[in-house]
């Protein structure tokens, strides 16, 4: 289960990434963040963000136009 | 040796539309664990003014600008007026004001950040803002016209910033 949930629905690039960054920076290592986004570009972008920052993308789920990314903070 | 974690941007444009790319890339750069500096020169200096609410986008001489209504019935919103309207029409008074208003409406509808908020986010993320001192003199600005927390420097300082990075963009 996620320790934090960030709802970035309705926001467009680059806001989901910026908000993800801000939320993760307040969390402790090993904690889990769920990011909810409606921006289809965030599928590639969250992956790229995790690649560059070392945070672990555990799963990406699409549910009726919403994307849920589960990220573990390093 | 260059530090691969640093990037620099030279921002040269001062219209409402072109104000977005430097702030978007800079804030995202910080999110991606980069250290970012932006050197604002010539019209790019506009982006550091205290009041950026007056920045405008112009359709004049911009034939690639799509023009769709952000409100009204669906059929109307689907029409791209850009290629249909002769460009010289945009020389009418207040065309820039009208088009800027419509672009802001469209951006709001698409959940795109406000320019002021993006800039504030860059500052919160500690993007380094450097204003070109020569352009400040050239355009007759005062240092008080600009937001706090910026540096005033020249071209040589840009090189100093750029020397320790390997990712440099001109916008």
Coordinates of N, CA and C in Angstrom, one line a residue:
Chain A
X1 N 0.8 -1.2 0.0 CA 0.0 0.0 0.0 C 0.9 1.3 0.0
X2 N 0.3 2.3 -0.7 CA 1.1 3.5 -0.8 C 1.1 4.3 0.5
X3 N 2.2 4.9 0.8 CA 2.3 5.8 2.0 C 1.8 7.2 1.7
X4 N 1.9 7.6 0.4 CA 1.4 8.9 0.0 C 0.7 8.7 -1.3
X5 N -0.3 9.6 -1.6 CA -1.0 9.6 -2.9 C -0.9 11.0 -3.4
X6 N -0.5 11.1 -4.7 CA -0.5 12.5 -5.3 C -1.4 12.4 -6.5
X7 N -2.5 13.3 -6.4 CA -3.4 13.3 -7.5 C -3.1 14.5 -8.4
X8 N -2.5 14.2 -9.6 CA -2.1 15.2 -10.5 C -3.1 15.2 -11.7
X9 N -4.3 14.7 -11.5 CA -5.3 14.7 -12.5 C -5.6 16.1 -13.1
X10 N -5.7 16.1 -14.4 CA -6.1 17.4 -15.1 C -4.9 18.3 -15.3
X11 N -3.7 17.9 -14.8 CA -2.5 18.7 -15.0 C -1.7 18.2 -16.2
X12 N -1.1 19.2 -16.9 CA -0.3 18.8 -18.0 C 1.2 19.0 -17.8
X13 N 2.0 18.4 -18.7 CA 3.4 18.5 -18.7 C 3.9 19.9 -18.4
X14 N 4.8 20.2 -17.6 CA 5.6 19.3 -16.7 C 5.1 19.1 -15.3
X15 N 3.9 19.6 -15.0 CA 3.4 19.7 -13.6 C 3.4 18.3 -12.9
X16 N 2.9 17.2 -13.6 CA 2.9 15.9 -12.8 C 4.4 15.5 -12.4
X17 N 5.4 15.8 -13.2 CA 6.7 15.5 -12.8 C 7.2 16.4 -11.7
X18 N 6.9 17.7 -11.8 CA 7.4 18.7 -10.8 C 6.7 18.3 -9.4
X19 N 5.4 18.0 -9.5 CA 4.7 17.7 -8.2 C 5.2 16.3 -7.6
X20 N 5.5 15.4 -8.5 CA 6.1 14.1 -8.0 C 7.4 14.4 -7.3
X21 N 8.3 15.2 -8.0 CA 9.6 15.5 -7.4 C 9.4 16.2 -6.0
X22 N 8.5 17.1 -5.9 CA 8.2 17.8 -4.6 C 7.7 16.9 -3.5
X23 N 6.8 16.0 -3.9 CA 6.2 15.1 -2.9 C 7.3 14.1 -2.5
X24 N 8.1 13.5 -3.4 CA 9.1 12.6 -3.1 C 10.2 13.2 -2.1
X25 N 10.4 14.5 -2.4 CA 11.5 15.1 -1.6 C 11.1 15.2 -0.1
X26 N 9.8 15.1 0.2 CA 9.4 15.2 1.6 C 9.3 13.8 2.2
X27 N 9.5 12.8 1.4 CA 9.3 11.4 1.9 C 10.6 10.8 2.3
X28 N 10.5 9.7 3.1 CA 11.7 9.0 3.5 C 12.0 7.9 2.5
X29 N 13.3 7.5 2.4 CA 13.6 6.4 1.5 C 12.9 5.1 1.8
X30 N 12.5 4.4 0.8 CA 11.8 3.1 1.0 C 10.3 3.3 1.0
X31 N 9.8 4.6 1.2 CA 8.4 4.8 1.2 C 7.8 4.7 -0.2
X32 N 6.5 4.5 -0.3 CA 5.8 4.3 -1.6 C 4.9 5.4 -1.9
X33 N 5.0 6.0 -3.1 CA 4.1 7.0 -3.6 C 3.3 6.6 -4.8
X34 N 2.0 6.8 -4.7 CA 1.1 6.6 -5.9 C 0.9 7.9 -6.5
X35 N 1.1 8.0 -7.8 CA 0.9 9.3 -8.6 C -0.3 9.0 -9.5
X36 N -1.3 9.8 -9.4 CA -2.5 9.6 -10.4 C -2.4 10.8 -11.4
X37 N -2.4 10.4 -12.7 CA -2.3 11.4 -13.7 C -3.3 11.1 -14.9
X38 N -3.7 12.2 -15.5 CA -4.5 12.0 -16.7 C -3.7 12.4 -18.0
X39 N -2.5 12.8 -17.8 CA -1.7 13.2 -18.9 C -1.0 12.0 -19.5
X40 N -1.3 11.7 -20.8 CA -0.8 10.5 -21.4 C 0.7 10.6 -21.6
X41 N 1.2 11.8 -21.7 CA 2.7 12.0 -21.8 C 3.4 11.5 -20.5
X42 N 2.7 11.5 -19.4 CA 3.4 11.1 -18.2 C 3.8 9.6 -18.1
X43 N 3.2 8.8 -19.0 CA 3.6 7.4 -19.0 C 5.1 7.3 -19.3
X44 N 5.5 8.0 -20.4 CA 7.0 8.0 -20.7 C 7.8 8.8 -19.7
X45 N 7.2 9.9 -19.3 CA 7.9 10.9 -18.5 C 8.2 10.4 -17.1
X46 N 7.2 9.7 -16.5 CA 7.5 9.2 -15.1 C 8.6 8.1 -15.2
X47 N 8.6 7.3 -16.3 CA 9.6 6.3 -16.5 C 11.0 7.0 -16.6
X48 N 11.0 8.1 -17.4 CA 12.3 8.8 -17.6 C 12.7 9.4 -16.3
X49 N 11.8 10.0 -15.6 CA 12.1 10.6 -14.3 C 12.7 9.6 -13.3
X50 N 12.1 8.4 -13.3 CA 12.7 7.3 -12.4 C 14.0 6.9 -12.9
X51 N 14.2 6.8 -14.2 CA 15.5 6.4 -14.7 C 16.6 7.3 -14.3
X52 N 16.3 8.6 -14.4 CA 17.3 9.7 -14.1 C 17.5 9.9 -12.6
X53 N 16.5 9.7 -11.8 CA 16.6 10.0 -10.4 C 16.9 8.8 -9.5
X54 N 16.8 7.6 -10.1 CA 17.1 6.4 -9.4 C 15.9 5.9 -8.6
X55 N 14.8 6.6 -8.5 CA 13.7 6.1 -7.8 C 13.1 4.9 -8.6
X56 N 12.4 4.0 -7.9 CA 12.0 2.8 -8.5 C 10.5 2.8 -8.9
X57 N 10.3 2.7 -10.2 CA 8.9 2.6 -10.7 C 8.5 1.2 -10.6
X58 N 7.6 0.9 -9.6 CA 7.1 -0.4 -9.3 C 6.1 -0.9 -10.3
X59 N 5.1 0.0 -10.6 CA 4.1 -0.4 -11.6 C 3.4 0.8 -12.2
X60 N 2.9 0.6 -13.4 CA 2.0 1.6 -14.1 C 0.7 0.9 -14.4
X61 N -0.4 1.5 -14.0 CA -1.7 0.9 -14.2 C -2.5 1.9 -14.9
X62 N -3.2 1.5 -16.0 CA -4.2 2.4 -16.6 C -5.6 2.0 -16.3
X63 N -6.4 3.0 -15.8 CA -7.7 2.7 -15.5 C -8.6 3.8 -16.0
X64 N -9.4 3.5 -17.0 CA -10.4 4.4 -17.6 C -9.8 5.9 -17.7
X65 N -8.8 6.0 -18.5 CA -8.2 7.3 -18.8 C -7.3 7.9 -17.7
X66 N -7.2 7.2 -16.6 CA -6.3 7.6 -15.5 C -5.1 6.7 -15.4
X67 N -3.9 7.2 -15.1 CA -2.7 6.4 -15.0 C -2.3 6.5 -13.5
X68 N -2.0 5.3 -13.0 CA -1.5 5.3 -11.6 C -0.1 4.7 -11.6
X69 N 0.8 5.5 -11.1 CA 2.2 5.1 -11.1 C 2.6 4.8 -9.6
X70 N 3.1 3.7 -9.4 CA 3.6 3.4 -8.0 C 5.1 3.5 -8.0
X71 N 5.6 4.4 -7.2 CA 7.0 4.7 -7.1 C 7.6 4.5 -5.7
X72 N 8.7 3.8 -5.7 CA 9.4 3.7 -4.4 C 10.6 4.6 -4.3
X73 N 10.6 5.4 -3.3 CA 11.7 6.4 -3.1 C 13.0 5.8 -2.7
X74 N 14.1 6.2 -3.4 CA 15.4 5.6 -3.0 C 16.0 6.5 -1.9
Chain B
X1 N 37.4 18.5 -16.3 CA 36.3 17.6 -16.6 C 34.9 18.3 -16.3
X2 N 33.9 18.0 -17.2 CA 32.7 18.6 -17.0 C 31.8 17.8 -16.0
X3 N 30.9 18.5 -15.3 CA 30.0 17.8 -14.4 C 28.7 17.5 -15.2
X4 N 28.4 16.3 -15.4 CA 27.3 15.9 -16.3 C 26.0 16.3 -15.7
X5 N 26.0 16.7 -14.4 CA 24.7 17.1 -13.7 C 24.3 18.5 -13.9
X6 N 25.1 19.3 -14.7 CA 24.7 20.7 -14.8 C 24.3 21.0 -16.2
X7 N 23.3 21.9 -16.3 CA 22.8 22.3 -17.6 C 22.7 23.8 -17.6
X8 N 22.9 24.5 -18.7 CA 22.6 25.9 -18.8 C 21.7 26.1 -20.0
X9 N 20.9 27.2 -19.9 CA 20.0 27.6 -20.9 C 20.2 29.1 -21.2
X10 N 20.3 29.5 -22.5 CA 20.3 30.9 -22.8 C 18.9 31.2 -23.4
X11 N 18.2 32.1 -22.6 CA 16.8 32.5 -23.0 C 16.9 33.8 -23.7
X12 N 16.4 33.9 -24.9 CA 16.5 35.1 -25.7 C 15.2 35.7 -26.2
X13 N 14.1 35.0 -25.9 CA 12.8 35.5 -26.4 C 11.9 36.0 -25.3
X14 N 11.2 37.0 -25.6 CA 10.4 37.7 -24.6 C 8.9 37.7 -24.8
X15 N 8.4 36.9 -25.7 CA 7.0 36.9 -25.9 C 6.3 35.8 -25.0
X16 N 5.0 36.0 -24.8 CA 4.3 35.1 -23.9 C 4.5 33.6 -24.2
X17 N 4.4 33.3 -25.5 CA 4.5 31.8 -25.9 C 5.9 31.3 -25.6
X18 N 6.9 32.1 -26.1 CA 8.3 31.6 -25.9 C 8.9 31.7 -24.5
X19 N 8.1 32.3 -23.6 CA 8.5 32.4 -22.2 C 8.4 31.0 -21.5
X20 N 7.6 30.1 -22.1 CA 7.4 28.8 -21.4 C 8.6 27.9 -21.5
X21 N 9.1 27.6 -22.7 CA 10.2 26.6 -22.8 C 11.3 26.7 -21.8
X22 N 11.9 27.9 -21.6 CA 13.0 27.9 -20.6 C 12.6 27.5 -19.2
X23 N 11.4 28.0 -18.8 CA 11.0 27.7 -17.4 C 10.5 26.2 -17.3
X24 N 10.0 25.6 -18.4 CA 9.6 24.2 -18.3 C 10.8 23.3 -18.3
X25 N 11.7 23.6 -19.2 CA 12.9 22.7 -19.2 C 13.8 22.9 -17.9
X26 N 13.9 24.1 -17.5 CA 14.7 24.4 -16.3 C 14.1 23.7 -15.0
X27 N 12.8 23.8 -14.8 CA 12.2 23.2 -13.6 C 12.2 21.7 -13.7
X28 N 12.0 21.2 -15.0 CA 12.1 19.7 -15.1 C 13.5 19.2 -14.9
X29 N 14.4 20.0 -15.4 CA 15.9 19.7 -15.2 C 16.2 19.5 -13.7
X30 N 15.7 20.4 -12.9 CA 15.9 20.2 -11.4 C 15.2 18.9 -10.9
X31 N 14.0 18.7 -11.4 CA 13.3 17.5 -11.0 C 14.1 16.2 -11.4
X32 N 14.9 16.3 -12.5 CA 15.7 15.2 -13.0 C 17.1 15.2 -12.3
X33 N 17.2 15.9 -11.2 CA 18.5 16.0 -10.5 C 19.6 16.8 -11.1
X34 N 19.2 17.7 -12.0 CA 20.3 18.5 -12.6 C 20.4 19.8 -11.8
X35 N 21.5 20.5 -12.0 CA 21.7 21.8 -11.5 C 21.5 22.7 -12.7
X36 N 20.7 23.7 -12.6 CA 20.3 24.5 -13.8 C 20.6 26.0 -13.7
X37 N 21.2 26.6 -14.7 CA 21.3 28.1 -14.7 C 20.6 28.6 -16.0
X38 N 20.0 29.7 -15.9 CA 19.4 30.3 -17.2 C 20.0 31.7 -17.3
X39 N 20.6 32.0 -18.5 CA 21.1 33.3 -18.8 C 20.1 34.0 -19.7
X40 N 19.6 35.1 -19.2 CA 18.5 35.8 -19.9 C 19.1 37.0 -20.6
X41 N 19.0 37.0 -21.9 CA 19.6 38.1 -22.7 C 18.7 38.7 -23.7
X42 N 18.9 39.9 -24.1 CA 18.0 40.6 -25.1 C 16.5 40.4 -24.6
X43 N 15.7 40.0 -25.5 CA 14.2 40.0 -25.1 C 13.9 39.0 -24.0
X44 N 14.8 38.1 -23.8 CA 14.6 37.1 -22.8 C 14.6 37.8 -21.4
X45 N 15.2 39.0 -21.3 CA 15.1 39.7 -20.0 C 13.7 40.0 -19.5
X46 N 12.8 40.1 -20.5 CA 11.4 40.3 -20.1 C 10.9 39.3 -19.1
X47 N 11.4 38.1 -19.2 CA 10.9 37.0 -18.4 C 11.3 37.1 -16.9
X48 N 12.2 38.1 -16.6 CA 12.6 38.3 -15.3 C 11.9 39.6 -14.7
X49 N 11.1 40.3 -15.5 CA 10.5 41.5 -14.9 C 9.5 41.1 -13.8
X50 N 9.3 42.0 -12.9 CA 8.4 41.7 -11.8 C 7.0 41.4 -12.3
X51 N 6.6 42.2 -13.3 CA 5.2 42.0 -13.8 C 5.3 41.3 -15.2
X52 N 5.1 40.0 -15.3 CA 5.1 39.4 -16.6 C 3.7 39.1 -17.1
X53 N 2.7 39.8 -16.5 CA 1.3 39.5 -16.9 C 1.1 40.3 -18.2
X54 N 2.0 41.2 -18.6 CA 1.7 42.0 -19.8 C 2.4 41.3 -21.1
X55 N 3.1 40.2 -20.9 CA 3.8 39.6 -22.0 C 2.7 39.1 -23.0
X56 N 2.9 39.2 -24.3 CA 1.9 38.9 -25.3 C 2.5 38.0 -26.4
X57 N 1.6 37.2 -27.0 CA 2.0 36.5 -28.2 C 1.4 37.1 -29.4
X58 N 2.1 37.2 -30.5 CA 1.5 37.8 -31.7 C 1.4 36.8 -32.8
X59 N 0.2 36.9 -33.5 CA 0.0 36.0 -34.7 C 0.7 36.6 -35.9
X60 N 1.2 37.9 -35.8 CA 1.8 38.5 -37.0 C 3.1 37.8 -37.4
X61 N 3.1 37.4 -38.7 CA 4.3 36.7 -39.2 C 4.5 35.3 -38.6
X62 N 3.4 34.8 -38.1 CA 3.5 33.4 -37.5 C 2.4 32.5 -38.1
X63 N 2.7 32.1 -39.4 CA 1.7 31.3 -40.1 C 1.5 29.9 -39.6
X64 N 2.4 29.5 -38.7 CA 2.2 28.1 -38.2 C 1.4 28.1 -36.9
X65 N 0.9 29.2 -36.5 CA 0.1 29.2 -35.2 C -1.3 28.7 -35.4
X66 N -1.7 27.5 -34.8 CA -3.0 27.0 -34.9 C -3.9 27.9 -34.1
X67 N -5.1 28.2 -34.6 CA -6.1 29.1 -33.9 C -7.4 28.4 -33.7
X68 N -7.6 27.8 -32.5 CA -8.9 27.2 -32.2 C -9.5 27.8 -31.0
X69 N -10.8 28.0 -31.1 CA -11.5 28.6 -30.0 C -11.5 27.7 -28.7
X70 N -11.2 28.3 -27.6 CA -11.1 27.5 -26.3 C -12.5 27.3 -25.7
X71 N -13.5 27.9 -26.3 CA -14.9 27.8 -25.8 C -15.9 27.8 -27.0
X72 N -17.2 27.6 -26.7 CA -18.2 27.6 -27.7 C -18.5 26.1 -28.1
X73 N -19.5 26.0 -29.0 CA -19.9 24.6 -29.4 C -18.7 23.8 -30.1
X74 N -18.8 22.5 -29.9 CA -17.7 21.6 -30.4 C -17.3 21.8 -31.8
X75 N -18.3 22.0 -32.7 CA -18.0 22.2 -34.1 C -17.1 23.4 -34.3
X76 N -17.4 24.5 -33.5 CA -16.6 25.7 -33.6 C -15.2 25.5 -33.1
X77 N -15.1 24.8 -32.0 CA -13.8 24.5 -31.4 C -12.9 23.7 -32.3
X78 N -13.5 22.9 -33.2 CA -12.7 22.1 -34.1 C -12.1 22.8 -35.3
X79 N -12.6 24.0 -35.5 CA -12.1 24.8 -36.7 C -10.8 25.4 -36.4
X80 N -9.8 25.2 -37.2 CA -8.5 25.9 -37.1 C -8.5 27.1 -38.0
X81 N -8.7 28.3 -37.4 CA -8.8 29.5 -38.1 C -7.4 30.0 -38.6
X82 N -6.4 29.4 -38.0 CA -5.0 29.9 -38.4 C -4.8 30.0 -39.9
X83 N -4.9 28.9 -40.6 CA -4.6 28.9 -42.1 C -5.7 29.7 -42.9
X84 N -6.9 29.9 -42.2 CA -8.0 30.5 -43.0 C -7.9 32.1 -43.0
X85 N -7.2 32.6 -42.0 CA -7.2 34.1 -41.9 C -5.9 34.7 -42.5
X86 N -6.0 35.6 -43.5 CA -4.8 36.2 -44.1 C -4.0 36.9 -43.0
X87 N -2.7 36.7 -43.0 CA -1.9 37.2 -41.9 C -1.9 38.7 -41.7
X88 N -2.1 39.5 -42.8 CA -2.1 40.9 -42.6 C -3.3 41.4 -41.8
X89 N -4.3 40.6 -41.6 CA -5.5 41.0 -40.8 C -5.1 41.3 -39.4
X90 N -4.0 40.6 -38.9 CA -3.6 40.7 -37.5 C -2.9 42.0 -37.2
X91 N -2.8 42.9 -38.2 CA -2.3 44.2 -37.9 C -3.3 45.1 -37.3
X92 N -4.6 44.6 -37.2 CA -5.6 45.4 -36.5 C -5.2 45.7 -35.0
X93 N -5.7 46.8 -34.5 CA -5.4 47.1 -33.1 C -5.9 46.0 -32.1
X94 N -5.2 45.7 -31.1 CA -5.6 44.8 -30.0 C -5.6 43.3 -30.4
X95 N -5.1 43.0 -31.6 CA -5.0 41.6 -32.1 C -4.2 40.8 -31.1
X96 N -3.0 41.3 -30.7 CA -2.2 40.6 -29.8 C -2.9 40.3 -28.4
X97 N -3.6 41.3 -27.9 CA -4.3 41.2 -26.7 C -5.3 40.1 -26.8
X98 N -6.1 40.1 -27.9 CA -7.1 39.1 -28.1 C -6.5 37.7 -28.2
X99 N -5.5 37.5 -29.0 CA -4.9 36.2 -29.2 C -4.2 35.7 -27.9
X100 N -3.6 36.6 -27.2 CA -3.0 36.2 -25.9 C -4.0 35.7 -24.9
X101 N -5.2 36.5 -24.9 CA -6.3 36.1 -24.0 C -6.7 34.7 -24.4
X102 N -6.9 34.4 -25.7 CA -7.4 33.1 -26.1 C -6.4 32.0 -25.8
X103 N -5.1 32.3 -26.0 CA -4.1 31.3 -25.7 C -4.1 31.0 -24.2
X104 N -4.2 32.0 -23.3 CA -4.3 31.7 -21.9 C -5.5 30.9 -21.5
X105 N -6.6 31.1 -22.1 CA -7.8 30.3 -21.9 C -7.6 28.9 -22.3
X106 N -6.9 28.7 -23.5 CA -6.7 27.4 -24.0 C -5.7 26.6 -23.1
X107 N -4.7 27.3 -22.6 CA -3.7 26.7 -21.7 C -4.4 26.3 -20.4
X108 N -5.3 27.1 -19.9 CA -5.9 26.8 -18.6 C -6.8 25.6 -18.8
X109 N -7.5 25.5 -19.9 CA -8.3 24.4 -20.2 C -7.5 23.1 -20.3
X110 N -6.3 23.1 -20.7 CA -5.5 22.0 -20.8 C -4.6 21.7 -19.6
X111 N -4.8 22.4 -18.5 CA -4.1 22.1 -17.3 C -2.6 22.5 -17.3
X112 N -2.3 23.5 -18.2 CA -0.9 23.9 -18.3 C -0.7 25.0 -17.2
X113 N 0.5 24.9 -16.6 CA 0.8 25.8 -15.5 C 0.8 27.3 -16.0
X114 N 0.5 28.2 -15.1 CA 0.6 29.6 -15.4 C 2.1 30.0 -15.4
X115 N 2.4 31.0 -16.3 CA 3.8 31.4 -16.4 C 4.4 31.8 -15.1
X116 N 3.6 32.6 -14.3 CA 4.1 33.1 -13.0 C 4.4 31.9 -12.1
X117 N 3.5 30.9 -12.1 CA 3.7 29.7 -11.2 C 4.9 28.9 -11.6
X118 N 5.1 28.8 -13.0 CA 6.3 28.0 -13.4 C 7.6 28.7 -13.0
X119 N 7.6 30.1 -13.1 CA 8.8 30.8 -12.8 C 9.0 30.7 -11.2
X120 N 7.9 30.8 -10.5 CA 8.1 30.7 -9.0 C 8.6 29.3 -8.7
X121 N 8.1 28.3 -9.4 CA 8.6 26.9 -9.2 C 10.1 26.8 -9.4
X122 N 10.5 27.4 -10.5 CA 12.0 27.4 -10.8 C 12.8 28.1 -9.7
X123 N 12.2 29.1 -9.1 CA 12.9 29.8 -8.0 C 12.9 28.9 -6.8
X124 N 11.8 28.3 -6.5 CA 11.7 27.4 -5.4 C 12.7 26.2 -5.5
X125 N 12.9 25.8 -6.8 CA 13.8 24.7 -7.1 C 15.3 25.2 -7.2
X126 N 15.5 26.5 -6.9 CA 16.8 27.1 -7.0 C 17.5 27.0 -8.3
X127 N 16.7 27.2 -9.4 CA 17.3 27.5 -10.7 C 18.0 28.8 -10.6
X128 N 19.3 28.9 -11.1 CA 20.0 30.1 -11.0 C 19.6 31.0 -12.2
X129 N 19.1 32.2 -11.9 CA 18.7 33.2 -12.9 C 19.8 34.3 -13.1
X130 N 20.3 34.4 -14.3 CA 21.3 35.4 -14.5 C 20.8 36.4 -15.6
X131 N 20.7 37.7 -15.3 CA 20.3 38.7 -16.2 C 21.5 39.3 -16.9
X132 N 21.4 39.5 -18.2 CA 22.5 40.1 -19.0 C 22.6 41.6 -18.7
X133 N 23.6 41.9 -18.0 CA 23.8 43.3 -17.5 C 23.8 44.3 -18.7
X134 N 24.5 43.9 -19.8 CA 24.5 44.8 -20.9 C 23.2 45.1 -21.5
X135 N 22.3 44.1 -21.5 CA 20.9 44.3 -22.1 C 20.1 45.2 -21.1
X136 N 20.3 45.1 -19.8 CA 19.6 45.9 -18.9 C 19.9 47.4 -19.2
X137 N 21.2 47.7 -19.5 CA 21.6 49.1 -19.8 C 21.0 49.5 -21.2
X138 N 21.1 48.5 -22.2 CA 20.7 48.8 -23.5 C 19.2 49.1 -23.6
X139 N 18.4 48.4 -22.9 CA 17.0 48.6 -23.0 C 16.5 49.6 -22.0
X140 N 17.4 50.2 -21.2 CA 17.0 51.2 -20.3 C 16.2 50.7 -19.1
X141 N 16.4 49.5 -18.7 CA 15.8 49.0 -17.5 C 16.5 49.4 -16.2
X142 N 15.8 49.4 -15.1 CA 16.5 49.5 -13.8 C 16.5 48.2 -13.1
X143 N 17.5 48.0 -12.3 CA 17.6 46.7 -11.6 C 16.4 46.4 -10.7
X144 N 15.7 47.5 -10.3 CA 14.5 47.4 -9.5 C 13.3 46.8 -10.3
X145 N 13.4 46.8 -11.6 CA 12.3 46.3 -12.4 C 12.2 44.8 -12.4
X146 N 13.3 44.2 -11.9 CA 13.3 42.7 -11.9 C 13.0 42.1 -10.6
X147 N 12.7 40.8 -10.7 CA 12.4 40.0 -9.4 C 13.7 39.9 -8.6
X148 N 13.5 39.6 -7.3 CA 14.6 39.4 -6.4 C 15.3 38.1 -6.6
X149 N 16.5 38.0 -6.2 CA 17.2 36.7 -6.2 C 17.8 36.4 -7.5
X150 N 18.1 37.4 -8.4 CA 18.7 37.1 -9.6 C 20.1 37.8 -9.6
X151 N 21.0 37.3 -10.5 CA 22.3 37.9 -10.6 C 22.4 38.7 -11.9
X152 N 23.2 39.7 -11.9 CA 23.4 40.5 -13.1 C 24.9 40.3 -13.5
X153 N 25.0 39.8 -14.8 CA 26.4 39.5 -15.2 C 26.5 39.5 -16.7
X154 N 27.7 39.3 -17.2 CA 27.8 39.4 -18.7 C 28.2 38.0 -19.3
X155 N 28.6 38.1 -20.6 CA 28.8 36.9 -21.4 C 29.9 36.0 -20.8
X156 N 30.9 36.6 -20.2 CA 32.0 35.8 -19.7 C 31.5 34.9 -18.5
X157 N 30.5 35.5 -17.8 CA 30.0 34.7 -16.6 C 29.2 33.5 -17.1
X158 N 28.5 33.7 -18.3 CA 27.9 32.5 -18.9 C 28.8 31.4 -19.1
X159 N 30.0 31.7 -19.6 CA 31.0 30.7 -19.9 C 31.5 30.0 -18.6
X160 N 31.5 30.8 -17.6 CA 31.9 30.3 -16.3 C 30.9 29.2 -15.8
X161 N 29.6 29.6 -16.0 CA 28.5 28.7 -15.7 C 28.6 27.4 -16.5
X162 N 28.8 27.6 -17.8 CA 28.7 26.5 -18.8 C 29.9 25.6 -18.7
X163 N 31.0 26.1 -18.2 CA 32.3 25.3 -18.2 C 32.1 24.0 -17.4
X164 N 31.3 24.0 -16.4 CA 31.2 22.8 -15.5 C 30.0 21.9 -15.9
X165 N 29.4 22.2 -17.0 CA 28.2 21.3 -17.5 C 28.5 20.8 -18.9
X166 N 27.6 19.9 -19.3 CA 27.7 19.4 -20.7 C 26.4 19.4 -21.4
X167 N 25.4 20.2 -20.9 CA 24.1 20.2 -21.5 C 23.7 21.7 -21.6
X168 N 23.7 22.2 -22.8 CA 23.5 23.7 -23.0 C 22.5 23.9 -24.1
X169 N 21.5 24.7 -23.8 CA 20.4 25.0 -24.8 C 20.3 26.5 -25.0
X170 N 20.0 26.8 -26.3 CA 19.8 28.2 -26.7 C 18.3 28.3 -27.1
X171 N 17.6 29.1 -26.4 CA 16.1 29.2 -26.7 C 15.7 30.7 -27.0

